[in-house]
PDB file of C-alpha atoms in Angstrom:
ATOM      1  CA  MET T   1       3.835  55.120 208.234  1.00 59.00           C
ATOM      2  CA  PRO T   2       5.968  52.726 210.344  1.00 67.00           C
ATOM      3  CA  LYS T   3       3.717  50.609 212.554  1.00 69.00           C
ATOM      4  CA  PHE T   4       4.567  48.409 215.527  1.00 64.00           C
ATOM      5  CA  LEU T   5       2.652  45.663 217.329  1.00 66.00           C
ATOM      6  CA  ARG T   6       3.362  44.696 220.932  1.00 64.00           C
ATOM      7  CA  ILE T   7       4.635  41.135 221.172  1.00 55.00           C
ATOM      8  CA  GLY T   8       4.921  38.443 223.811  1.00 45.00           C
ATOM      9  CA  VAL T   9       2.530  35.756 225.007  1.00 39.00           C
ATOM     10  CA  HIS T  10       0.165  37.477 227.392  1.00 36.00           C
ATOM     11  CA  GLN T  11      -3.532  37.414 228.209  1.00 36.00           C
ATOM     12  CA  SER T  12      -5.185  35.641 225.252  1.00 37.00           C
ATOM     13  CA  ASN T  13      -2.204  36.035 222.971  1.00 39.00           C
ATOM     14  CA  VAL T  14      -3.413  33.699 220.265  1.00 42.00           C
ATOM     15  CA  SER T  15      -5.466  34.502 217.215  1.00 44.00           C
ATOM     16  CA  GLY T  16      -8.179  36.796 218.508  1.00 45.00           C
ATOM     17  CA  TYR T  17      -6.052  38.363 221.258  1.00 49.00           C
ATOM     18  CA  THR T  18      -5.943  42.043 222.210  1.00 56.00           C
ATOM     19  CA  SER T  19      -2.602  43.831 222.003  1.00 66.00           C
ATOM     20  CA  LYS T  20      -1.338  47.375 221.442  1.00 76.00           C
ATOM     21  CA  ALA T  21      -0.070  49.114 218.326  1.00 80.00           C
ATOM     22  CA  TRP T  22       1.937  52.261 217.672  1.00 78.00           C
ATOM     23  CA  CYS T  23       2.171  54.252 214.453  1.00 87.00           C
ATOM     24  CA  VAL T  24       4.916  56.824 213.864  1.00 87.00           C
ATOM     25  CA  ARG T  25       5.020  59.177 210.858  1.00 86.00           C
ATOM     26  CA  ARG T  26       7.165  62.224 210.100  1.00 86.00           C
ATOM     27  CA  VAL T  27       6.053  65.023 207.795  1.00 86.00           C
ATOM     28  CA  GLY T  28       8.575  67.839 207.515  1.00 87.00           C
ATOM     29  CA  SER T  29       9.297  69.157 211.011  1.00 88.00           C
ATOM     30  CA  ALA T  30       6.313  67.401 212.616  1.00 87.00           C
ATOM     31  CA  VAL T  31       5.929  63.847 213.931  1.00 88.00           C
ATOM     32  CA  PHE T  32       2.484  62.253 214.095  1.00 86.00           C
ATOM     33  CA  LEU T  33       1.884  59.489 216.648  1.00 86.00           C
ATOM     34  CA  LYS T  34      -1.081  57.151 216.886  1.00 86.00           C
ATOM     35  CA  TRP T  35      -1.511  54.335 219.410  1.00 81.00           C
ATOM     36  CA  GLY T  36      -4.129  52.186 221.077  1.00 80.00           C
ATOM     37  CA  ALA T  37      -5.511  48.701 221.638  1.00 78.00           C
ATOM     38  CA  VAL T  38      -5.868  46.412 218.640  1.00 79.00           C
ATOM     39  CA  GLU T  39      -7.369  42.996 217.963  1.00 78.00           C
ATOM     40  CA  VAL T  40      -5.199  40.525 216.061  1.00 75.00           C
ATOM     41  CA  HIS T  41      -6.843  37.814 213.986  1.00 74.00           C
ATOM     42  CA  GLY T  42      -5.053  35.096 212.060  1.00 67.00           C
ATOM     43  CA  ALA T  43      -1.301  34.573 211.644  1.00 63.00           C
ATOM     44  CA  GLY T  44       1.468  35.101 209.131  1.00 62.00           C
ATOM     45  CA  ASP T  45       0.678  36.861 205.870  1.00 62.00           C
ATOM     46  CA  GLY T  46      -3.051  36.429 206.515  1.00 68.00           C
ATOM     47  CA  ARG T  47      -2.971  38.209 209.865  1.00 72.00           C
ATOM     48  CA  ARG T  48      -5.490  41.029 210.215  1.00 79.00           C
ATOM     49  CA  VAL T  49      -5.288  43.824 212.769  1.00 83.00           C
ATOM     50  CA  TYR T  50      -8.233  45.987 213.895  1.00 83.00           C
ATOM     51  CA  TRP T  51      -8.382  48.965 216.230  1.00 81.00           C
ATOM     52  CA  ALA T  52     -10.276  47.747 219.318  1.00 75.00           C
ATOM     53  CA  ARG T  53     -11.337  51.334 220.036  1.00 75.00           C
ATOM     54  CA  VAL T  54     -10.661  54.796 218.656  1.00 78.00           C
ATOM     55  CA  PRO T  55      -6.854  55.249 218.828  1.00 81.00           C
ATOM     56  CA  GLN T  56      -5.175  58.147 220.599  1.00 82.00           C
ATOM     57  CA  GLU T  57      -3.261  60.639 218.474  1.00 86.00           C
ATOM     58  CA  LYS T  58      -0.558  63.217 219.148  1.00 85.00           C
ATOM     59  CA  THR T  59       1.355  65.704 216.999  1.00 87.00           C
ATOM     60  CA  VAL T  60       4.877  66.710 218.042  1.00 88.00           C
ATOM     61  CA  ARG T  61       6.223  69.825 216.329  1.00 89.00           C
ATOM     62  CA  CYS T  62      10.031  69.718 216.415  1.00 89.00           C
ATOM     63  CA  GLY T  63      10.932  73.001 214.698  1.00 87.00           C
ATOM     64  CA  THR T  64      13.237  71.503 212.085  1.00 91.00           C
ATOM     65  CA  ALA T  65      13.109  68.485 209.808  1.00 88.00           C
ATOM     66  CA  GLN T  66      16.343  67.114 211.346  1.00 90.00           C
ATOM     67  CA  ARG T  67      14.935  67.286 214.866  1.00 90.00           C
ATOM     68  CA  ALA T  68      11.745  65.611 213.666  1.00 88.00           C
ATOM     69  CA  GLN T  69      13.770  62.878 212.000  1.00 89.00           C
ATOM     70  CA  ASP T  70      15.766  62.316 215.197  1.00 90.00           C
ATOM     71  CA  TYR T  71      12.562  62.267 217.275  1.00 89.00           C
ATOM     72  CA  ALA T  72      10.912  59.714 214.985  1.00 87.00           C
ATOM     73  CA  LYS T  73      14.046  57.555 214.968  1.00 86.00           C
ATOM     74  CA  ALA T  74      14.180  57.573 218.778  1.00 86.00           C
ATOM     75  CA  ALA T  75      10.452  56.780 219.019  1.00 83.00           C
ATOM     76  CA  ILE T  76      10.896  53.770 216.724  1.00 82.00           C
ATOM     77  CA  ALA T  77      13.927  52.586 218.714  1.00 80.00           C
ATOM     78  CA  ARG T  78      11.914  52.781 221.959  1.00 77.00           C
ATOM     79  CA  ARG T  79       9.188  50.618 220.464  1.00 72.00           C
ATOM     80  CA  ARG T  80      11.700  47.975 219.423  1.00 67.00           C
ATOM     81  CA  ASN T  81      13.281  47.998 222.858  1.00 61.00           C
ATOM     82  CA  HIS T  82       9.904  47.466 224.550  1.00 60.00           C
ATOM     83  CA  ARG T  83       8.950  44.196 222.842  1.00 64.00           C
ATOM     84  CA  TYR T  84       7.302  45.552 219.717  1.00 71.00           C
ATOM     85  CA  GLU T  85       7.656  44.122 216.226  1.00 72.00           C
ATOM     86  CA  PRO T  86       7.264  45.958 212.903  1.00 76.00           C
ATOM     87  CA  LEU T  87       3.731  45.580 211.595  1.00 76.00           C
ATOM     88  CA  THR T  88       3.102  45.356 207.876  1.00 75.00           C
ATOM     89  CA  GLY T  89      -0.265  45.987 206.319  1.00 77.00           C
ATOM     90  CA  PRO T  90      -3.037  48.306 207.471  1.00 81.00           C
ATOM     91  CA  ILE T  91      -4.796  48.581 210.806  1.00 84.00           C
ATOM     92  CA  ALA T  92      -8.471  48.443 209.951  1.00 83.00           C
ATOM     93  CA  PRO T  93     -11.334  50.146 211.810  1.00 81.00           C
ATOM     94  CA  ARG T  94     -13.046  48.167 214.548  1.00 68.00           C
ATOM     95  CA  ARG T  95     -14.903  45.127 213.266  1.00 58.00           C
ATOM     96  CA  ARG T  96     -18.682  45.279 213.190  1.00 54.00           C
ATOM     97  CA  SER T  97     -20.437  43.501 216.038  1.00 48.00           C
ATOM     98  CA  ALA T  98     -22.191  41.265 213.519  1.00 42.00           C
ATOM     99  CA  GLU T  99     -18.843  39.730 212.632  1.00 48.00           C
ATOM    100  CA  ARG T 100     -18.287  38.798 216.271  1.00 47.00           C
ATOM    101  CA  SER T 101     -21.463  36.771 216.657  1.00 45.00           C
ATOM    102  CA  ALA T 102     -20.283  33.725 214.751  1.00 48.00           C
ATOM    103  CA  GLU T 103     -21.344  30.345 216.084  1.00 54.00           C
ATOM    104  CA  LEU T 104     -19.025  28.866 218.736  1.00 63.00           C
ATOM    105  CA  LYS T 105     -17.454  25.475 218.114  1.00 72.00           C
ATOM    106  CA  GLN T 106     -15.324  23.286 220.359  1.00 75.00           C
ATOM    107  CA  ALA T 107     -12.142  21.612 219.171  1.00 80.00           C
ATOM    108  CA  ARG T 108      -9.255  19.693 220.722  1.00 86.00           C
ATOM    109  CA  ALA T 109      -5.583  19.657 219.756  1.00 91.00           C
ATOM    110  CA  THR T 110      -2.016  19.410 220.998  1.00 94.00           C
ATOM    111  CA  ILE T 111      -0.677  22.945 221.373  1.00 94.00           C
ATOM    112  CA  LEU T 112       3.003  23.853 220.989  1.00 95.00           C
ATOM    113  CA  ILE T 113       4.695  27.104 221.974  1.00 94.00           C
ATOM    114  CA  VAL T 114       8.266  27.984 220.998  1.00 94.00           C
ATOM    115  CA  ASP T 115      10.003  30.856 222.760  1.00 90.00           C
ATOM    116  CA  ILE T 116      13.513  32.301 222.328  1.00 92.00           C
ATOM    117  CA  VAL T 117      15.466  32.552 225.578  1.00 91.00           C
ATOM    118  CA  GLY T 118      16.905  36.017 226.279  1.00 88.00           C
ATOM    119  CA  SER T 119      15.700  37.518 223.015  1.00 86.00           C
ATOM    120  CA  THR T 120      15.716  41.128 224.269  1.00 83.00           C
ATOM    121  CA  ALA T 121      19.361  40.925 225.377  1.00 87.00           C
ATOM    122  CA  LYS T 122      20.379  39.279 222.102  1.00 86.00           C
ATOM    123  CA  ALA T 123      18.577  41.930 220.045  1.00 85.00           C
ATOM    124  CA  ALA T 124      20.287  44.714 221.997  1.00 86.00           C
ATOM    125  CA  LYS T 125      23.692  43.082 221.559  1.00 88.00           C
ATOM    126  CA  LEU T 126      23.376  42.370 217.827  1.00 86.00           C
ATOM    127  CA  GLY T 127      21.518  45.501 216.721  1.00 87.00           C
ATOM    128  CA  ASP T 128      18.345  45.809 214.686  1.00 82.00           C
ATOM    129  CA  ALA T 129      19.755  44.823 211.292  1.00 86.00           C
ATOM    130  CA  ARG T 130      21.479  41.592 212.399  1.00 88.00           C
ATOM    131  CA  TRP T 131      18.648  40.626 214.745  1.00 86.00           C
ATOM    132  CA  THR T 132      16.020  41.129 212.022  1.00 85.00           C
ATOM    133  CA  LYS T 133      18.024  38.853 209.711  1.00 88.00           C
ATOM    134  CA  ILE T 134      18.339  36.162 212.389  1.00 89.00           C
ATOM    135  CA  MET T 135      14.616  36.372 213.140  1.00 88.00           C
ATOM    136  CA  GLY T 136      13.880  35.856 209.459  1.00 88.00           C
ATOM    137  CA  HIS T 137      15.923  32.646 209.496  1.00 91.00           C
ATOM    138  CA  TYR T 138      14.272  31.640 212.784  1.00 91.00           C
ATOM    139  CA  TYR T 139      10.729  31.913 211.477  1.00 90.00           C
ATOM    140  CA  ALA T 140      11.650  30.214 208.211  1.00 91.00           C
ATOM    141  CA  ALA T 141      13.148  27.256 210.097  1.00 93.00           C
ATOM    142  CA  VAL T 142      10.183  26.934 212.468  1.00 93.00           C
ATOM    143  CA  ARG T 143       7.655  27.098 209.641  1.00 92.00           C
ATOM    144  CA  LYS T 144       9.589  24.504 207.640  1.00 93.00           C
ATOM    145  CA  GLU T 145       9.367  22.028 210.531  1.00 95.00           C
ATOM    146  CA  LEU T 146       5.699  22.857 211.142  1.00 94.00           C
ATOM    147  CA  LYS T 147       4.946  22.036 207.522  1.00 93.00           C
ATOM    148  CA  THR T 148       6.917  18.794 207.675  1.00 94.00           C
ATOM    149  CA  CYS T 149       5.154  17.670 210.864  1.00 94.00           C
ATOM    150  CA  ARG T 150       1.721  18.905 209.726  1.00 93.00           C
ATOM    151  CA  GLY T 151       1.432  21.536 212.395  1.00 93.00           C
ATOM    152  CA  LYS T 152      -0.827  24.560 212.022  1.00 90.00           C
ATOM    153  CA  GLU T 153       0.593  27.973 212.902  1.00 88.00           C
ATOM    154  CA  VAL T 154      -1.865  29.963 215.002  1.00 83.00           C
ATOM    155  CA  VAL T 155       0.048  33.149 215.802  1.00 79.00           C
ATOM    156  CA  THR T 156       3.541  34.601 216.043  1.00 77.00           C
ATOM    157  CA  THR T 157       4.552  36.716 219.024  1.00 68.00           C
ATOM    158  CA  GLY T 158       7.652  38.502 217.839  1.00 64.00           C
ATOM    159  CA  ASP T 159      10.071  35.962 219.314  1.00 78.00           C
ATOM    160  CA  GLY T 160       7.729  33.021 219.636  1.00 82.00           C
ATOM    161  CA  VAL T 161       5.384  30.806 217.662  1.00 88.00           C
ATOM    162  CA  LEU T 162       2.192  29.073 218.739  1.00 89.00           C
ATOM    163  CA  ALA T 163       0.955  26.105 216.698  1.00 91.00           C
ATOM    164  CA  THR T 164      -1.465  23.187 216.959  1.00 92.00           C
ATOM    165  CA  PHE T 165      -1.231  19.513 216.007  1.00 94.00           C
ATOM    166  CA  ARG T 166      -3.844  16.813 215.639  1.00 91.00           C
ATOM    167  CA  LYS T 167      -1.689  14.322 217.580  1.00 91.00           C
ATOM    168  CA  PRO T 168       0.875  14.842 220.373  1.00 93.00           C
ATOM    169  CA  ASP T 169       3.594  12.723 218.738  1.00 92.00           C
ATOM    170  CA  GLY T 170       3.579  15.132 215.786  1.00 94.00           C
ATOM    171  CA  GLY T 171       4.055  18.064 218.154  1.00 95.00           C
ATOM    172  CA  ILE T 172       6.920  16.379 220.018  1.00 95.00           C
ATOM    173  CA  ALA T 173       8.643  15.385 216.770  1.00 94.00           C
ATOM    174  CA  CYS T 174       8.324  18.966 215.549  1.00 96.00           C
ATOM    175  CA  ALA T 175       9.739  20.307 218.832  1.00 96.00           C
ATOM    176  CA  ALA T 176      12.814  18.096 218.477  1.00 94.00           C
ATOM    177  CA  ALA T 177      13.329  19.182 214.860  1.00 95.00           C
ATOM    178  CA  ILE T 178      13.008  22.871 215.792  1.00 95.00           C
ATOM    179  CA  GLN T 179      15.531  22.477 218.612  1.00 93.00           C
ATOM    180  CA  LYS T 180      18.009  20.933 216.175  1.00 92.00           C
ATOM    181  CA  ALA T 181      17.460  23.704 213.611  1.00 92.00           C
ATOM    182  CA  MET T 182      18.020  26.430 216.222  1.00 92.00           C
ATOM    183  CA  ARG T 183      21.529  25.183 217.025  1.00 88.00           C
ATOM    184  CA  THR T 184      22.709  26.287 213.581  1.00 87.00           C
ATOM    185  CA  LEU T 185      21.394  29.806 214.314  1.00 87.00           C
ATOM    186  CA  GLY T 186      23.034  30.035 217.717  1.00 87.00           C
ATOM    187  CA  LEU T 187      19.664  30.516 219.437  1.00 91.00           C
ATOM    188  CA  GLU T 188      18.483  28.942 222.678  1.00 93.00           C
ATOM    189  CA  ILE T 189      14.790  28.168 222.829  1.00 94.00           C
ATOM    190  CA  ARG T 190      12.319  26.631 225.232  1.00 94.00           C
ATOM    191  CA  ILE T 191       9.262  24.677 224.106  1.00 96.00           C
ATOM    192  CA  GLY T 192       6.071  23.696 225.897  1.00 95.00           C
ATOM    193  CA  LEU T 193       3.252  21.378 224.808  1.00 96.00           C
ATOM    194  CA  HIS T 194      -0.233  20.866 226.205  1.00 95.00           C
ATOM    195  CA  ALA T 195      -3.290  19.022 224.944  1.00 93.00           C
ATOM    196  CA  GLY T 196      -6.731  20.470 225.531  1.00 90.00           C
ATOM    197  CA  GLU T 197      -9.931  21.932 224.205  1.00 86.00           C
ATOM    198  CA  TYR T 198     -10.417  25.412 222.833  1.00 80.00           C
ATOM    199  CA  THR T 199     -13.220  27.398 221.241  1.00 77.00           C
ATOM    200  CA  ILE T 200     -13.424  28.422 217.608  1.00 69.00           C
ATOM    201  CA  SER T 201     -15.377  31.648 217.251  1.00 61.00           C
ATOM    202  CA  GLY T 202     -15.660  33.181 213.813  1.00 55.00           C
ATOM    203  CA  GLY T 203     -12.650  31.179 212.694  1.00 55.00           C
ATOM    204  CA  GLU T 204     -10.518  32.360 215.645  1.00 62.00           C
ATOM    205  CA  MET T 205      -9.115  30.159 218.437  1.00 67.00           C
ATOM    206  CA  VAL T 206      -9.461  31.051 222.118  1.00 73.00           C
ATOM    207  CA  GLY T 207      -9.318  29.086 225.341  1.00 79.00           C
ATOM    208  CA  LEU T 208      -7.582  28.273 228.636  1.00 82.00           C
ATOM    209  CA  ALA T 209      -5.551  25.522 226.937  1.00 87.00           C
ATOM    210  CA  PHE T 210      -3.418  28.175 225.232  1.00 86.00           C
ATOM    211  CA  HIS T 211      -2.701  29.864 228.586  1.00 85.00           C
ATOM    212  CA  ILE T 212      -1.699  26.548 230.149  1.00 89.00           C
ATOM    213  CA  CYS T 213       0.672  25.793 227.281  1.00 91.00           C
ATOM    214  CA  THR T 214       2.263  29.223 227.715  1.00 89.00           C
ATOM    215  CA  ARG T 215       2.899  28.516 231.390  1.00 91.00           C
ATOM    216  CA  VAL T 216       4.317  25.061 230.643  1.00 94.00           C
ATOM    217  CA  ALA T 217       6.805  26.602 228.199  1.00 93.00           C
ATOM    218  CA  ALA T 218       7.789  29.210 230.799  1.00 92.00           C
ATOM    219  CA  LYS T 219       8.895  26.401 233.154  1.00 94.00           C
ATOM    220  CA  ALA T 220      11.321  24.969 230.593  1.00 94.00           C
ATOM    221  CA  ARG T 221      15.022  25.721 230.797  1.00 94.00           C
ATOM    222  CA  PRO T 222      17.012  26.657 227.681  1.00 93.00           C
ATOM    223  CA  GLY T 223      17.050  23.699 225.311  1.00 92.00           C
ATOM    224  CA  GLU T 224      14.251  21.843 227.124  1.00 94.00           C
ATOM    225  CA  VAL T 225      10.926  20.564 225.830  1.00 96.00           C
ATOM    226  CA  LEU T 226       8.312  20.209 228.563  1.00 96.00           C
ATOM    227  CA  VAL T 227       4.868  18.660 228.212  1.00 96.00           C
ATOM    228  CA  SER T 228       1.846  18.670 230.488  1.00 95.00           C
ATOM    229  CA  SER T 229       0.350  15.554 232.058  1.00 93.00           C
ATOM    230  CA  ALA T 230      -2.434  15.773 229.464  1.00 92.00           C
ATOM    231  CA  VAL T 231       0.121  15.183 226.709  1.00 94.00           C
ATOM    232  CA  ARG T 232       1.790  12.413 228.692  1.00 93.00           C
ATOM    233  CA  GLU T 233      -1.524  10.553 229.040  1.00 91.00           C
ATOM    234  CA  LEU T 234      -1.947  10.602 225.278  1.00 89.00           C
ATOM    235  CA  MET T 235       1.625   9.377 224.767  1.00 86.00           C
ATOM    236  CA  LYS T 236       1.329   6.155 226.808  1.00 79.00           C
ATOM    237  CA  THR T 237       0.895   4.203 223.590  1.00 75.00           C
ATOM    238  CA  GLN T 238       4.123   5.697 222.143  1.00 75.00           C
ATOM    239  CA  PRO T 239       6.967   3.882 223.990  1.00 75.00           C
ATOM    240  CA  ALA T 240       9.562   5.236 221.550  1.00 80.00           C
ATOM    241  CA  ILE T 241       9.187   8.719 223.081  1.00 86.00           C
ATOM    242  CA  ILE T 242      10.702   8.889 226.566  1.00 89.00           C
ATOM    243  CA  LEU T 243       9.271  11.396 229.044  1.00 92.00           C
ATOM    244  CA  LYS T 244      11.090  12.117 232.311  1.00 93.00           C
ATOM    245  CA  ASP T 245       9.204  13.295 235.406  1.00 94.00           C
ATOM    246  CA  HIS T 246       9.905  17.017 235.896  1.00 94.00           C
ATOM    247  CA  GLY T 247       7.988  17.352 239.160  1.00 94.00           C
ATOM    248  CA  MET T 248       4.941  19.290 240.332  1.00 95.00           C
ATOM    249  CA  HIS T 249       4.641  22.960 239.428  1.00 93.00           C
ATOM    250  CA  ARG T 250       2.359  25.898 239.973  1.00 90.00           C
ATOM    251  CA  LEU T 251       1.457  27.518 236.668  1.00 88.00           C
ATOM    252  CA  LYS T 252       0.856  31.251 237.026  1.00 83.00           C
ATOM    253  CA  GLY T 253      -2.847  32.045 236.800  1.00 79.00           C
ATOM    254  CA  VAL T 254      -3.813  28.375 236.400  1.00 80.00           C
ATOM    255  CA  PRO T 255      -5.660  26.503 239.201  1.00 78.00           C
ATOM    256  CA  GLU T 256      -3.975  23.675 241.154  1.00 83.00           C
ATOM    257  CA  ARG T 257      -0.474  22.225 240.743  1.00 89.00           C
ATOM    258  CA  TRP T 258       0.538  20.485 237.530  1.00 91.00           C
ATOM    259  CA  ARG T 259       2.956  17.619 236.950  1.00 93.00           C
ATOM    260  CA  LEU T 260       5.224  18.315 234.000  1.00 96.00           C
ATOM    261  CA  TRP T 261       7.339  15.947 231.933  1.00 94.00           C
ATOM    262  CA  ARG T 262      10.592  16.539 230.051  1.00 95.00           C
ATOM    263  CA  VAL T 263      11.151  15.006 226.627  1.00 93.00           C
ATOM    264  CA  ALA T 264      14.359  12.990 226.835  1.00 89.00           C
ATOM    265  CA  GLY T 265      16.917  12.854 224.057  1.00 67.00           C
TER     266      GLY T 265
END
């Protein structure tokens, strides 16, 4: 059964976030649809997806197998055109409440978010097959640089990656390396970094710091790396990295105005 997970950084779109999933299956002349809210935990091959509540289901009887095939194909195409990514692996039943009551712990890190500029338009122009191949190269390149710079991948968002670093200079070095790697793929990306605290609950990461980093990245132009003032404060002892004042900005959904800085070079 083809399955699709809604993508894009929204709400708490890190490990532990709530998204939406669609399942499409054809049997003879009938198409079976299932959809609903899901919880996503972990990232990469270890990502686990749970139904947040009982999913909705619908059966469409098309009369002939060909019509059913065409209906299913169109349904899958609509999902891909509305920021969904193919989902491998099962969607498990809702997790037991006992699993949610894990002890809360506080942690601090430099957070990095990479986002492809104009990904929807590029996917429409190139078609599913070519775009899927490019995305495979994209994720491979990002993960290679994360490993080199000792970054920890938290979650992928279809056309973006969120990761954490113990130190800000590692995050900035990784951002520069990713930008360089993307030029060979013909992709334009924007990157944002923020340093802050987050909560670890049952092994999952949640917190306002992830939202702030998302908003910082959204302020970057194609090819830019922007950092928050929190990162800049930590970088004062690193004169080799030049940060240019990018002005004061309002970050959607985040209190007060924030001064952002652009990584030069």
